[in-house]
PDB file of C-alpha atoms in Angstrom:
ATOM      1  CA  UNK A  11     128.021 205.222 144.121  1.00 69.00           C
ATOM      2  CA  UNK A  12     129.340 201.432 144.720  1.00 72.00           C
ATOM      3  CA  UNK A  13     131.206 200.950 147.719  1.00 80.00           C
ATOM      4  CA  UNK A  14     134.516 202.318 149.621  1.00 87.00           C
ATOM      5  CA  UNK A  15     137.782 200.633 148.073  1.00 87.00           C
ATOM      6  CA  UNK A  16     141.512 199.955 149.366  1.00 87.00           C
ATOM      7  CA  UNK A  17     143.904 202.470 150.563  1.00 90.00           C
ATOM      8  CA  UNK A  18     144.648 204.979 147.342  1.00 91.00           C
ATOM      9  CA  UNK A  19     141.445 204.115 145.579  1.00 91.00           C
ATOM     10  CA  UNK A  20     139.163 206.729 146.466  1.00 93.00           C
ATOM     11  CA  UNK A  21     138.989 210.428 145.367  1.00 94.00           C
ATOM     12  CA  UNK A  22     139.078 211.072 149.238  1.00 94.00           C
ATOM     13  CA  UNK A  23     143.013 209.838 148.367  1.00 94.00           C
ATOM     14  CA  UNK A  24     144.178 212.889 145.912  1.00 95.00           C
ATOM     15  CA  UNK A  25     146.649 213.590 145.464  1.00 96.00           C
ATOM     16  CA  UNK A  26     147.273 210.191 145.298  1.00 96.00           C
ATOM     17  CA  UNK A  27     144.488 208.776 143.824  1.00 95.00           C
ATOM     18  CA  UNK A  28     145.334 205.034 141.986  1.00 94.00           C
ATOM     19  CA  UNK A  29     142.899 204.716 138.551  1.00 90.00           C
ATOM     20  CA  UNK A  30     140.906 201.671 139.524  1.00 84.00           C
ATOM     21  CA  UNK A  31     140.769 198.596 137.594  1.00 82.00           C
ATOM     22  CA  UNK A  32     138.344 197.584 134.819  1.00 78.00           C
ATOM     23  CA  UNK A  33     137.438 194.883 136.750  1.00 79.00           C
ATOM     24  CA  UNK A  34     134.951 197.416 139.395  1.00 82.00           C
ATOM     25  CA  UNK A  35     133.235 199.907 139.768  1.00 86.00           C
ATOM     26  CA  UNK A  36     135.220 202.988 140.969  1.00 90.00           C
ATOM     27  CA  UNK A  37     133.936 204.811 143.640  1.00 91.00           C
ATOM     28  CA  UNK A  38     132.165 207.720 144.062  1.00 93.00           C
ATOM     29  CA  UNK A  39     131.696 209.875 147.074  1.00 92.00           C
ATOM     30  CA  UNK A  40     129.397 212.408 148.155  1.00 91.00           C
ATOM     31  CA  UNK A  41     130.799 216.053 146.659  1.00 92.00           C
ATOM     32  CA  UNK A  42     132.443 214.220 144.531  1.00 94.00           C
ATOM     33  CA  UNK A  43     131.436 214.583 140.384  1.00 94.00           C
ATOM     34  CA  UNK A  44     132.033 212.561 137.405  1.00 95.00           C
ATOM     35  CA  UNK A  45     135.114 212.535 136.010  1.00 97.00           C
ATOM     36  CA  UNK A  46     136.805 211.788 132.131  1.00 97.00           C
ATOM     37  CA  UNK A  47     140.216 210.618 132.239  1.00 96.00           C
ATOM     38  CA  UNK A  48     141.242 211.466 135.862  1.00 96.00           C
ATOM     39  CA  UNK A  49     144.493 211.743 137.172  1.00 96.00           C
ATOM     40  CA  UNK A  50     146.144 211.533 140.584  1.00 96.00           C
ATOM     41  CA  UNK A  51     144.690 214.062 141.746  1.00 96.00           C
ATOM     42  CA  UNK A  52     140.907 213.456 140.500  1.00 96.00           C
ATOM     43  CA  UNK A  53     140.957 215.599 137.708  1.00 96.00           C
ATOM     44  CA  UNK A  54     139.744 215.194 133.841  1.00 97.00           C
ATOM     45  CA  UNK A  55     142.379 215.142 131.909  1.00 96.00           C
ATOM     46  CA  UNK A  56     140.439 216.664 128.688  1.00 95.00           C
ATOM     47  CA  UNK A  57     143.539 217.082 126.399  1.00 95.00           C
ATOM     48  CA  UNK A  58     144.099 213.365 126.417  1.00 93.00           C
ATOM     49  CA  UNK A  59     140.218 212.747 126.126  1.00 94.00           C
ATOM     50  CA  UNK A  60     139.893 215.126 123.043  1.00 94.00           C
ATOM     51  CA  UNK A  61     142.859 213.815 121.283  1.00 91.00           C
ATOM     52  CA  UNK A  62     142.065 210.470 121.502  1.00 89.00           C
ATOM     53  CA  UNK A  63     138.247 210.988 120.106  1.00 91.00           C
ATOM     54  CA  UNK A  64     139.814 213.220 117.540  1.00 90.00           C
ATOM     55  CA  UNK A  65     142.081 209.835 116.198  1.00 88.00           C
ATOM     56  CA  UNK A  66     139.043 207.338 117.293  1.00 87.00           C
ATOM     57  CA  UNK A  67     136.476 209.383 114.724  1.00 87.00           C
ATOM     58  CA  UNK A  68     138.821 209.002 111.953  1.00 85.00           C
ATOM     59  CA  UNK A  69     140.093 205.036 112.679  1.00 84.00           C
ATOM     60  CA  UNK A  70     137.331 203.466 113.939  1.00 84.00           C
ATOM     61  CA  UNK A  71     133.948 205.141 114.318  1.00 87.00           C
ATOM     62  CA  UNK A  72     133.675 206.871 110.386  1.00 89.00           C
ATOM     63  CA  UNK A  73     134.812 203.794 108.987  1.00 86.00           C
ATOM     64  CA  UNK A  74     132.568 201.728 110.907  1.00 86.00           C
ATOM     65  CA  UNK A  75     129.749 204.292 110.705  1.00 91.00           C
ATOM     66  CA  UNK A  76     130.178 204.129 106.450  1.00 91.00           C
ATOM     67  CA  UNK A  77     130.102 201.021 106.450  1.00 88.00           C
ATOM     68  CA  UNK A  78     127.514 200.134 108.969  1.00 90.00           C
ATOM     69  CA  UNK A  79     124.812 201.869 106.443  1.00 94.00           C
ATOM     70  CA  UNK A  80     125.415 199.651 103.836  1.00 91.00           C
ATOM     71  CA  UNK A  81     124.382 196.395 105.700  1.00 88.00           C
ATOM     72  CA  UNK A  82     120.680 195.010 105.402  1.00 87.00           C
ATOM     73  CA  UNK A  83     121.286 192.100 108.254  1.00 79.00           C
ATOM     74  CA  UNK A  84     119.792 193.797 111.098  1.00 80.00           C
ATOM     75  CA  UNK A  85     121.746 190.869 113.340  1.00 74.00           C
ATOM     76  CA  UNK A  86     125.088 192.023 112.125  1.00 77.00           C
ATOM     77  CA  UNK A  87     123.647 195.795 112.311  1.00 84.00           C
ATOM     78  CA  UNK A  88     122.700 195.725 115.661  1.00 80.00           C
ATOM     79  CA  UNK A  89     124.966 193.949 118.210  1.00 70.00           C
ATOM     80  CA  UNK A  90     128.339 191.429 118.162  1.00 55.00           C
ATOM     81  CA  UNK A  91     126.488 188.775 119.654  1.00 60.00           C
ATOM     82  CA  UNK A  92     126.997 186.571 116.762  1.00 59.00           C
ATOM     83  CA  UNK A  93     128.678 183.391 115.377  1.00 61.00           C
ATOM     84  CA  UNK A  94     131.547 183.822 112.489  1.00 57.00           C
ATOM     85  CA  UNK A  95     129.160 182.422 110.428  1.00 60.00           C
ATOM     86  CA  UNK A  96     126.529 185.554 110.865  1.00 58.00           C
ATOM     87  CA  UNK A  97     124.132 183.621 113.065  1.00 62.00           C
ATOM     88  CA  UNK A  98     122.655 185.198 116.059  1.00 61.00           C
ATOM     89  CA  UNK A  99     123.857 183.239 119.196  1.00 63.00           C
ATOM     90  CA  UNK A 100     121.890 181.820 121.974  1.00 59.00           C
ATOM     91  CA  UNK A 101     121.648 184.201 124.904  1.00 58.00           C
ATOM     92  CA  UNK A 102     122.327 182.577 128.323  1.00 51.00           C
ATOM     93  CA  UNK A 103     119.796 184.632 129.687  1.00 51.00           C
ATOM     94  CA  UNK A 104     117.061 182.889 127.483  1.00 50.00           C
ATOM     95  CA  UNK A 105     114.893 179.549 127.782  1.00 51.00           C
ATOM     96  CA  UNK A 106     117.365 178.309 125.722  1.00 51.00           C
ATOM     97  CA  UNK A 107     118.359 174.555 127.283  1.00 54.00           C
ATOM     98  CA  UNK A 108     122.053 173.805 128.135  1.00 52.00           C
ATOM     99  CA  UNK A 109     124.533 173.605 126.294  1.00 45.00           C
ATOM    100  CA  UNK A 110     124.993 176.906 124.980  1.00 48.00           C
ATOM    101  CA  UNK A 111     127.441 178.190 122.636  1.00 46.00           C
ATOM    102  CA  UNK A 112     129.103 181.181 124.376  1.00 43.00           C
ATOM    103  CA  UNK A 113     131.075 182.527 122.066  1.00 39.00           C
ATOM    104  CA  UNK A 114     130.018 186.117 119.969  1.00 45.00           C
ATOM    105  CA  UNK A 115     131.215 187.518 116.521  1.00 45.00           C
ATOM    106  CA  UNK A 116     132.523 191.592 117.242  1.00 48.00           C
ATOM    107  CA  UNK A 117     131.137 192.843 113.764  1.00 56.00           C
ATOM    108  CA  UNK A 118     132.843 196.146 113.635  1.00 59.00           C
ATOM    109  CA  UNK A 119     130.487 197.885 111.771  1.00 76.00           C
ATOM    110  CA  UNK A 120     127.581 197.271 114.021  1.00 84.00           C
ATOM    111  CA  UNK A 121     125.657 200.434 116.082  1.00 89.00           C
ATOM    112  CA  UNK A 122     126.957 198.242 119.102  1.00 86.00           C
ATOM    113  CA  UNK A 123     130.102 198.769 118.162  1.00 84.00           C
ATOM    114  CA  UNK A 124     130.086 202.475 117.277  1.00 86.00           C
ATOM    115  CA  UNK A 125     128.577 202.648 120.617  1.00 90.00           C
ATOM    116  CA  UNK A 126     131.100 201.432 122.997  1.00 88.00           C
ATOM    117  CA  UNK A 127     134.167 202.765 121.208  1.00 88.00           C
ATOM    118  CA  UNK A 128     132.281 206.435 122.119  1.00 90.00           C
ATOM    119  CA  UNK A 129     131.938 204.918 125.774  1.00 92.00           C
ATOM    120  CA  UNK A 130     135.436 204.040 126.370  1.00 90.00           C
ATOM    121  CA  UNK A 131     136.978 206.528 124.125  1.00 91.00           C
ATOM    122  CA  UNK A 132     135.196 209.398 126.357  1.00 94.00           C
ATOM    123  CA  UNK A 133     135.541 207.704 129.654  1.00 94.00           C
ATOM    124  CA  UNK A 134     139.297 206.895 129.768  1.00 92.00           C
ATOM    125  CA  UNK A 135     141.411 204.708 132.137  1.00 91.00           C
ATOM    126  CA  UNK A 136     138.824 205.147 135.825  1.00 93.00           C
ATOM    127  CA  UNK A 137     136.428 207.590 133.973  1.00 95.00           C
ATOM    128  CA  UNK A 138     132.898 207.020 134.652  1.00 95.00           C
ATOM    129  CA  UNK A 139     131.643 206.621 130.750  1.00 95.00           C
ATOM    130  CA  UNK A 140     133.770 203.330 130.586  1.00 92.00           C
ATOM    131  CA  UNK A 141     131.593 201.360 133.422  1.00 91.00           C
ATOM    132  CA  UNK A 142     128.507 200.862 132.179  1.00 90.00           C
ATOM    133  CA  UNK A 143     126.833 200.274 135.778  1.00 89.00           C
ATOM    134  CA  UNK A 144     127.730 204.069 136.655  1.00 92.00           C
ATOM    135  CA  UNK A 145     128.429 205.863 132.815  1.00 94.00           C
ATOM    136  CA  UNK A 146     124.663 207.498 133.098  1.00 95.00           C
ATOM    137  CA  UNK A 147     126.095 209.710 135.732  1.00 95.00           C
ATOM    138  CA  UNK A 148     127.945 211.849 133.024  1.00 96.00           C
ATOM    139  CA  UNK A 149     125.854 214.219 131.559  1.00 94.00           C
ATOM    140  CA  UNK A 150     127.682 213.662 128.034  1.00 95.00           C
ATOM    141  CA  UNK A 151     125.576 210.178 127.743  1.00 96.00           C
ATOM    142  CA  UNK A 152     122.546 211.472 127.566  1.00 96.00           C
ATOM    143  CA  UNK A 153     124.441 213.128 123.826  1.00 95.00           C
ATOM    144  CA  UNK A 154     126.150 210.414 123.202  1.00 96.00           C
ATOM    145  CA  UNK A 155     122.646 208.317 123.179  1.00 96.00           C
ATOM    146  CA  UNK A 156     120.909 210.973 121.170  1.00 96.00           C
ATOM    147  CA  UNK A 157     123.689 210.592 118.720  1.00 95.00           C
ATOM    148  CA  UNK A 158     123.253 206.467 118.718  1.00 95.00           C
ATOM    149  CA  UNK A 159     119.591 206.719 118.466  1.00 96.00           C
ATOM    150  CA  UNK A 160     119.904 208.880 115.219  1.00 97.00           C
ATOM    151  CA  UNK A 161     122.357 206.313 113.770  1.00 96.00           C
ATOM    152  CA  UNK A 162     119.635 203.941 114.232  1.00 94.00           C
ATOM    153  CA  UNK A 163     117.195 206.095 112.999  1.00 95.00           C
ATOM    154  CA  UNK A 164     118.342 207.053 109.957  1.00 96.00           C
ATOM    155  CA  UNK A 165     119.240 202.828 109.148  1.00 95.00           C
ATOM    156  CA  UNK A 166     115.593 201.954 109.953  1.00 92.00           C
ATOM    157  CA  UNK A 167     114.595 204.687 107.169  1.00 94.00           C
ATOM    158  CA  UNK A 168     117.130 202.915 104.884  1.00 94.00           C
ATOM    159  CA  UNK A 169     116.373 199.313 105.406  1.00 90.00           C
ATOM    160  CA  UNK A 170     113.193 196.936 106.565  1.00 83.00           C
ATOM    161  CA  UNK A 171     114.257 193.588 107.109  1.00 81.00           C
ATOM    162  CA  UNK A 172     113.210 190.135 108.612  1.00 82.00           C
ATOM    163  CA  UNK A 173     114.671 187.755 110.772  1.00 79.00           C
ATOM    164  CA  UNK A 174     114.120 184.735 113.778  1.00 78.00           C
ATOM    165  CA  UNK A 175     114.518 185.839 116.547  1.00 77.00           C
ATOM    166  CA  UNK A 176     116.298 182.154 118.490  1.00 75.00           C
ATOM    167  CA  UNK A 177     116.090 183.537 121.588  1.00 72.00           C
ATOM    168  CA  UNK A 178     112.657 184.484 122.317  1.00 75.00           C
ATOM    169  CA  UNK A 179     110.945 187.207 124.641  1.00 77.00           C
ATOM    170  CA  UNK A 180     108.716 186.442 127.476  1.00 80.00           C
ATOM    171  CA  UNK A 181     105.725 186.978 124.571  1.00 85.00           C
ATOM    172  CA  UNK A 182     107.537 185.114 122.119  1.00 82.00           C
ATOM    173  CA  UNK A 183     108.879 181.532 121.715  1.00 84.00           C
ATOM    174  CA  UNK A 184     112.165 180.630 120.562  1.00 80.00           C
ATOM    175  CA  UNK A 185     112.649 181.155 116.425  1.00 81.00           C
ATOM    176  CA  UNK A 186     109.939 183.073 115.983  1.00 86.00           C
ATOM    177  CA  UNK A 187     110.173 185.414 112.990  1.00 90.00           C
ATOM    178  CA  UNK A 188     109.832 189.105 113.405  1.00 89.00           C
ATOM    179  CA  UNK A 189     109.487 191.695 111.113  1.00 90.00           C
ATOM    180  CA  UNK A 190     108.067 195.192 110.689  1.00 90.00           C
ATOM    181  CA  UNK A 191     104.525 193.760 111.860  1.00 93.00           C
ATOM    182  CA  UNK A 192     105.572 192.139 115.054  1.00 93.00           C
ATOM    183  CA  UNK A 193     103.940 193.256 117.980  1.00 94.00           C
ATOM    184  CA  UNK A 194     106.513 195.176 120.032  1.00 91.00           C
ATOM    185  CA  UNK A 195     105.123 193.954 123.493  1.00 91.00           C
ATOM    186  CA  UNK A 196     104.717 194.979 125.903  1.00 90.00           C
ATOM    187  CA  UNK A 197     104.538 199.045 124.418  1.00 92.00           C
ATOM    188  CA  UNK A 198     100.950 199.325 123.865  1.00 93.00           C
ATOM    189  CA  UNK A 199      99.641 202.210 120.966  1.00 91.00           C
ATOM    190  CA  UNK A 200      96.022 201.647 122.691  1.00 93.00           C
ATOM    191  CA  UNK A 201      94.094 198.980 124.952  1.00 94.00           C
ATOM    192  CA  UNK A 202      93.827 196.373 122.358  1.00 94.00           C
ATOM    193  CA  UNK A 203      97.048 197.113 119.732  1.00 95.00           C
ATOM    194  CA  UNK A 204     100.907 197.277 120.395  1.00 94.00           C
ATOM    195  CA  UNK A 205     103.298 199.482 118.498  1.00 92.00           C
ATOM    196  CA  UNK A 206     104.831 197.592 115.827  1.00 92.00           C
ATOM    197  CA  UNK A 207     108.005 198.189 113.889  1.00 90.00           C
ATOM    198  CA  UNK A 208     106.141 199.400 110.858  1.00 89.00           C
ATOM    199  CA  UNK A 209     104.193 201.983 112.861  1.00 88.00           C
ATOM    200  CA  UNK A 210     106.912 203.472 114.388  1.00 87.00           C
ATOM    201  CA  UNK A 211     109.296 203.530 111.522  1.00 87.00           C
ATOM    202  CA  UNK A 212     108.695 207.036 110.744  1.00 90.00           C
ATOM    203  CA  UNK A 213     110.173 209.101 114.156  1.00 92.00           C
ATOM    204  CA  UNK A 214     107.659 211.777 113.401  1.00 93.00           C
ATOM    205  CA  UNK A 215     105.016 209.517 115.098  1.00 88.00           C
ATOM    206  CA  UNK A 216     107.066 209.403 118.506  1.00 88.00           C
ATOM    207  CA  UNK A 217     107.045 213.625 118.022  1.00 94.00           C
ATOM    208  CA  UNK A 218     110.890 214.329 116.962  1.00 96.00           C
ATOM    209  CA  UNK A 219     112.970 213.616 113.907  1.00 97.00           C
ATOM    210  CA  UNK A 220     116.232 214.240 112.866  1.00 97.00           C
ATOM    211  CA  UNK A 221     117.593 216.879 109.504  1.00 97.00           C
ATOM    212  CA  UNK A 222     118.236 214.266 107.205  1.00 97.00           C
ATOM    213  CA  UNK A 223     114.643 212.106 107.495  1.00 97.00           C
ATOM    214  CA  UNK A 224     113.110 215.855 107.049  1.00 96.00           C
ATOM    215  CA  UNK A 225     115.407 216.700 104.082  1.00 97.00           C
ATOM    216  CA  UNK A 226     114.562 213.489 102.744  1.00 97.00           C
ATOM    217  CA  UNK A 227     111.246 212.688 103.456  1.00 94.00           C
ATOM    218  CA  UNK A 228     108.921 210.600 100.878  1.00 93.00           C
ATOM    219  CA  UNK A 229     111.893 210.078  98.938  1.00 95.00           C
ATOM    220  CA  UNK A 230     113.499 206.682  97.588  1.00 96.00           C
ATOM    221  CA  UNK A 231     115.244 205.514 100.638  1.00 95.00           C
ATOM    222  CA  UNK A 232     118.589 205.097  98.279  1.00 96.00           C
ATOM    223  CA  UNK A 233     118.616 208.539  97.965  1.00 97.00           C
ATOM    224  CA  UNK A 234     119.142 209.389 101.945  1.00 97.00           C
ATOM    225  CA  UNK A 235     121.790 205.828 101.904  1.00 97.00           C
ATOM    226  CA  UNK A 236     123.895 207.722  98.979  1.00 97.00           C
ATOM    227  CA  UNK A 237     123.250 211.031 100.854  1.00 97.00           C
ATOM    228  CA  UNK A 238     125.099 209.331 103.946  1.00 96.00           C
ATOM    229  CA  UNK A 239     127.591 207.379 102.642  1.00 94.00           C
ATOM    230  CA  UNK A 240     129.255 210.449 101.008  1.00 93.00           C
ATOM    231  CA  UNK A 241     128.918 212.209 104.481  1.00 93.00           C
ATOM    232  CA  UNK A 242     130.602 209.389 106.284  1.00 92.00           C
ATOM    233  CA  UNK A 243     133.456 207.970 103.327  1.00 89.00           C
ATOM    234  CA  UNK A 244     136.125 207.599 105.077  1.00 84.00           C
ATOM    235  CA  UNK A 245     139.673 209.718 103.645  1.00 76.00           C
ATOM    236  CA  UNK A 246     138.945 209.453 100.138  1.00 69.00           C
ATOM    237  CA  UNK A 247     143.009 209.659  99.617  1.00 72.00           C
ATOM    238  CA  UNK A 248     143.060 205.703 100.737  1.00 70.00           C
ATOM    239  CA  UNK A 249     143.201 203.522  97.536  1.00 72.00           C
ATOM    240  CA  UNK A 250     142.814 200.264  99.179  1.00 76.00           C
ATOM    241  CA  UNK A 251     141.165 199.523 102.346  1.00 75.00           C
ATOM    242  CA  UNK A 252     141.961 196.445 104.616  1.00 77.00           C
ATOM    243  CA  UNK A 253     139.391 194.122 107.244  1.00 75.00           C
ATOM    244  CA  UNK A 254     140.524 192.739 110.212  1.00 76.00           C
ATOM    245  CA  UNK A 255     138.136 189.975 111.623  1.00 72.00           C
ATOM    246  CA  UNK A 256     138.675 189.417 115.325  1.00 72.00           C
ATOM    247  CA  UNK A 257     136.696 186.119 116.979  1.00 68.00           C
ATOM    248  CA  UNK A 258     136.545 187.107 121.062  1.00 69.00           C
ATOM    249  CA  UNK A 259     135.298 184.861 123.832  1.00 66.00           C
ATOM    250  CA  UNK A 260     132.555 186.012 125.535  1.00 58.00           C
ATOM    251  CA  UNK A 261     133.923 186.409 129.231  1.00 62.00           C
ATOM    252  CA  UNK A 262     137.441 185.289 128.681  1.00 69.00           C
ATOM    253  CA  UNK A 263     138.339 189.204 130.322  1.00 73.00           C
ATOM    254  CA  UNK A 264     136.250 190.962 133.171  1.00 73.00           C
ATOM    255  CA  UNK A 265     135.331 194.477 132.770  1.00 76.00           C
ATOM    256  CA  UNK A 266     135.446 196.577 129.453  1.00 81.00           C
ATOM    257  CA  UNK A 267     138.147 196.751 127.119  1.00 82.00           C
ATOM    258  CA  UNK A 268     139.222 197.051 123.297  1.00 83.00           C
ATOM    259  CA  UNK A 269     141.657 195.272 121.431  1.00 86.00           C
ATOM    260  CA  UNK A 270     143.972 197.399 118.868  1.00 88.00           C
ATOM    261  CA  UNK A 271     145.324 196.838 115.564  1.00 90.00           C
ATOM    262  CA  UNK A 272     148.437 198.251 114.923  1.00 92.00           C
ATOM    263  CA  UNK A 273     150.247 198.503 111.213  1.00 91.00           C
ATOM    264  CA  UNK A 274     154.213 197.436 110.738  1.00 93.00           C
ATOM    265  CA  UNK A 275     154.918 198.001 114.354  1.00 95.00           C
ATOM    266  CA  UNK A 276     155.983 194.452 115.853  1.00 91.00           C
ATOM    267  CA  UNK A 277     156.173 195.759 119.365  1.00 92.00           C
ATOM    268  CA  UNK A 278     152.820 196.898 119.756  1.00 93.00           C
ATOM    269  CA  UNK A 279     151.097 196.071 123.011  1.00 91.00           C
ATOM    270  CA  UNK A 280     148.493 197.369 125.584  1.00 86.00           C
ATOM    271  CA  UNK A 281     150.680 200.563 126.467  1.00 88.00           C
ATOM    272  CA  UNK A 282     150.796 201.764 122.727  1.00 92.00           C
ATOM    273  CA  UNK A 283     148.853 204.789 122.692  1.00 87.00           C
ATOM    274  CA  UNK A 284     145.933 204.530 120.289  1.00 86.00           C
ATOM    275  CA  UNK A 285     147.523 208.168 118.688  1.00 86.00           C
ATOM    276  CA  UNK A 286     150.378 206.115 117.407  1.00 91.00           C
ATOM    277  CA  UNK A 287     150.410 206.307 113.454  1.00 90.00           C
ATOM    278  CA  UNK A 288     150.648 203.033 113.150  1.00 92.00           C
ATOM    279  CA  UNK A 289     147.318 202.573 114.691  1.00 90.00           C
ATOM    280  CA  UNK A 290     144.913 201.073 112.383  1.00 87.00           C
ATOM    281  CA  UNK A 291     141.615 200.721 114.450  1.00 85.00           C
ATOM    282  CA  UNK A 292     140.065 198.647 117.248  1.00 83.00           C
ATOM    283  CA  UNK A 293     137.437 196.706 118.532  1.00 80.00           C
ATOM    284  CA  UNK A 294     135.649 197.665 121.698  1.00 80.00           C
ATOM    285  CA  UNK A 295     134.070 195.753 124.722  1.00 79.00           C
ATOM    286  CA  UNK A 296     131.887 197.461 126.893  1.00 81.00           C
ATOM    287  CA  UNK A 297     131.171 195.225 129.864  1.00 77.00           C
ATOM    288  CA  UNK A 298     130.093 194.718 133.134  1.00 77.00           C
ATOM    289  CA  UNK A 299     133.165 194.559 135.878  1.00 71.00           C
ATOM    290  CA  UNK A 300     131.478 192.109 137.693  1.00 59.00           C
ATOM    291  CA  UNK A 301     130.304 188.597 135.810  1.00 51.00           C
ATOM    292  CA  UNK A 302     126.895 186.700 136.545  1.00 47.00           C
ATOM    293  CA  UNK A 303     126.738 183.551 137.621  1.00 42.00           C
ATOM    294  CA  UNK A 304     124.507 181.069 136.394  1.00 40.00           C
ATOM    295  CA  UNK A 305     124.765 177.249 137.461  1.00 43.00           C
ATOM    296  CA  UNK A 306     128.150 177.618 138.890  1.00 45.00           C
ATOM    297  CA  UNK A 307     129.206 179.401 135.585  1.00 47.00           C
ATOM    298  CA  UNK A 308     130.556 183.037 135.161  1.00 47.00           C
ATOM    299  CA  UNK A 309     128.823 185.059 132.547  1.00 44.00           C
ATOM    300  CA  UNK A 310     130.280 188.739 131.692  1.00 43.00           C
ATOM    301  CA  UNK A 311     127.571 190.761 130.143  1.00 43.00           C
ATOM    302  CA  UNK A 312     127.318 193.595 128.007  1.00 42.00           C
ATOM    303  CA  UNK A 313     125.739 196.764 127.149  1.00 39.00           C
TER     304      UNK A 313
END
């Protein structure tokens, strides 16, 4: 996997192996496996993995998780690709004409977002869960995508919403609206109809489901939202809970990364470990090491 680095870089270095940078791929010999956390000498470090999941479930992903049920704007929902203002923003990537706003809106509730805290929060500092070129190397993301696509599931049995779509597919123009009865080209049901949102709302169809769509099944859909909300409330023992809103600009750093929130602790920086009580929660980046360029400009995209 990817290509021979400098001196100290390589697992072929132990036990003097240097974590590589955010900014590329590591790389990954023959004989050599995946690896969570490694140290110097090439070796998970699975303490520090588990302990910072077990601090990352309670600060970021349960609150966000809570809260990410109780949102009907399937923009905010599903990705931080957005303006402040809760408008989807144009994707360089589309037929969209120059010049393009480049700047997203990290909504930390989104499925996105739950998503890449898991990435980086299991991958660690050079592990390969943090890259997203190599991260399906690692058996765990084949769980860890199981685990998004039931988030999502259970949401789509919660909500239906409706929306424009301002970047357009290669079977759609820009601003069209979609909704449950858009044609989800190009996944064809037979030789003359497409799947459509409404046809595959119910997982059953696809031939799985998850416990709570069978526990709740033909029921009010409020009934499965209050059902997981009291699962996922965050510690009930908190009277008042606080938001953070953090604007980012798209590319302004290369590779993936978070950005932490720290309570009452002025000298807070990138060393303080996220297992730190004052550590309120954090927003994650999963990116690409290496940017895109399109007409002579740098592009860092995501997940």
């Amino acid at each position: 996997l990817s290509f021979p680095l400098g001196k100290g870089y390589n697992p072929t270095d132990k036990p003097n192996y240097k974590i590589p940078s955010e900014n590329y791929n590591p790389f990954t010999p023959a004989g050599y496996p995946t690896v969570r956390y490694p140290n110097a000498n090439y070796e998970d470090q699975f303490d520090m993995m588990n302990q910072n999941i077990s601090v990352l479930v309670s600060k970021a992903l349960r609150p966000g998780v809570y809260q990410m049920f109780q949102i009907k704007n399937y923009l905010q929902f599903s990705n931080h690709a957005l303006r402040s203002d809760g408008t989807e923003m144009e994707s360089v990537f589309s037929a969209h004409p120059p010049p393009l706003e480049v700047v997203g809106f990290g909504h930390f509730a989104s499925i996105e977002m739950s998503h890449n805290v898991f990435h980086l929060a299991i991958g660690g500092p050079g592990g390969h869960m943090s890259y997203p070129d190599i991260a399906g190397f690692d058996p765990l993301f084949f769980f860890h995508h199981n685990a998004v696509d039931r988030l999502l599931a259970l949401w789509q049995a919660i909500w239906v919403t409706e929306n424009i779509n301002i970047n357009g597919t290669y079977t759609e123009e820009l601003y069209t609206v979609v909704n449950e009865y858009t044609d989800l080209t190009p996944f064809r049901k037979s030789k003359t109809e497409f799947w459509k949102s409404s046809t595959v709302r119910d997982i059953e169809k696809l031939g799985y489901t998850y416990p709570e769509l069978v526990k709740f099944k033909g029921q009010d859909p409020r009934k499965l939202q209050a059902y997981l909300l009291k699962l996922y409330k965050p510690d009930p023992y908190y009277g008042r809970r606080f938001f953070a809103k953090l604007t980012i600009d798209a590319g302004k750093l290369v590779g993936s990364y978070d950005i932490r929130v720290f309570v009452d602790l002025k000298g807070a920086s990138c060393e303080t470990p996220k297992t730190s009580p004052h550590f309120a929660g954090l927003i994650a980046m999963w990116l690409r090491p290496n940017p895109y360029q399109i007409n002579g400009t740098s592009y860092v995209v995501g997940s």
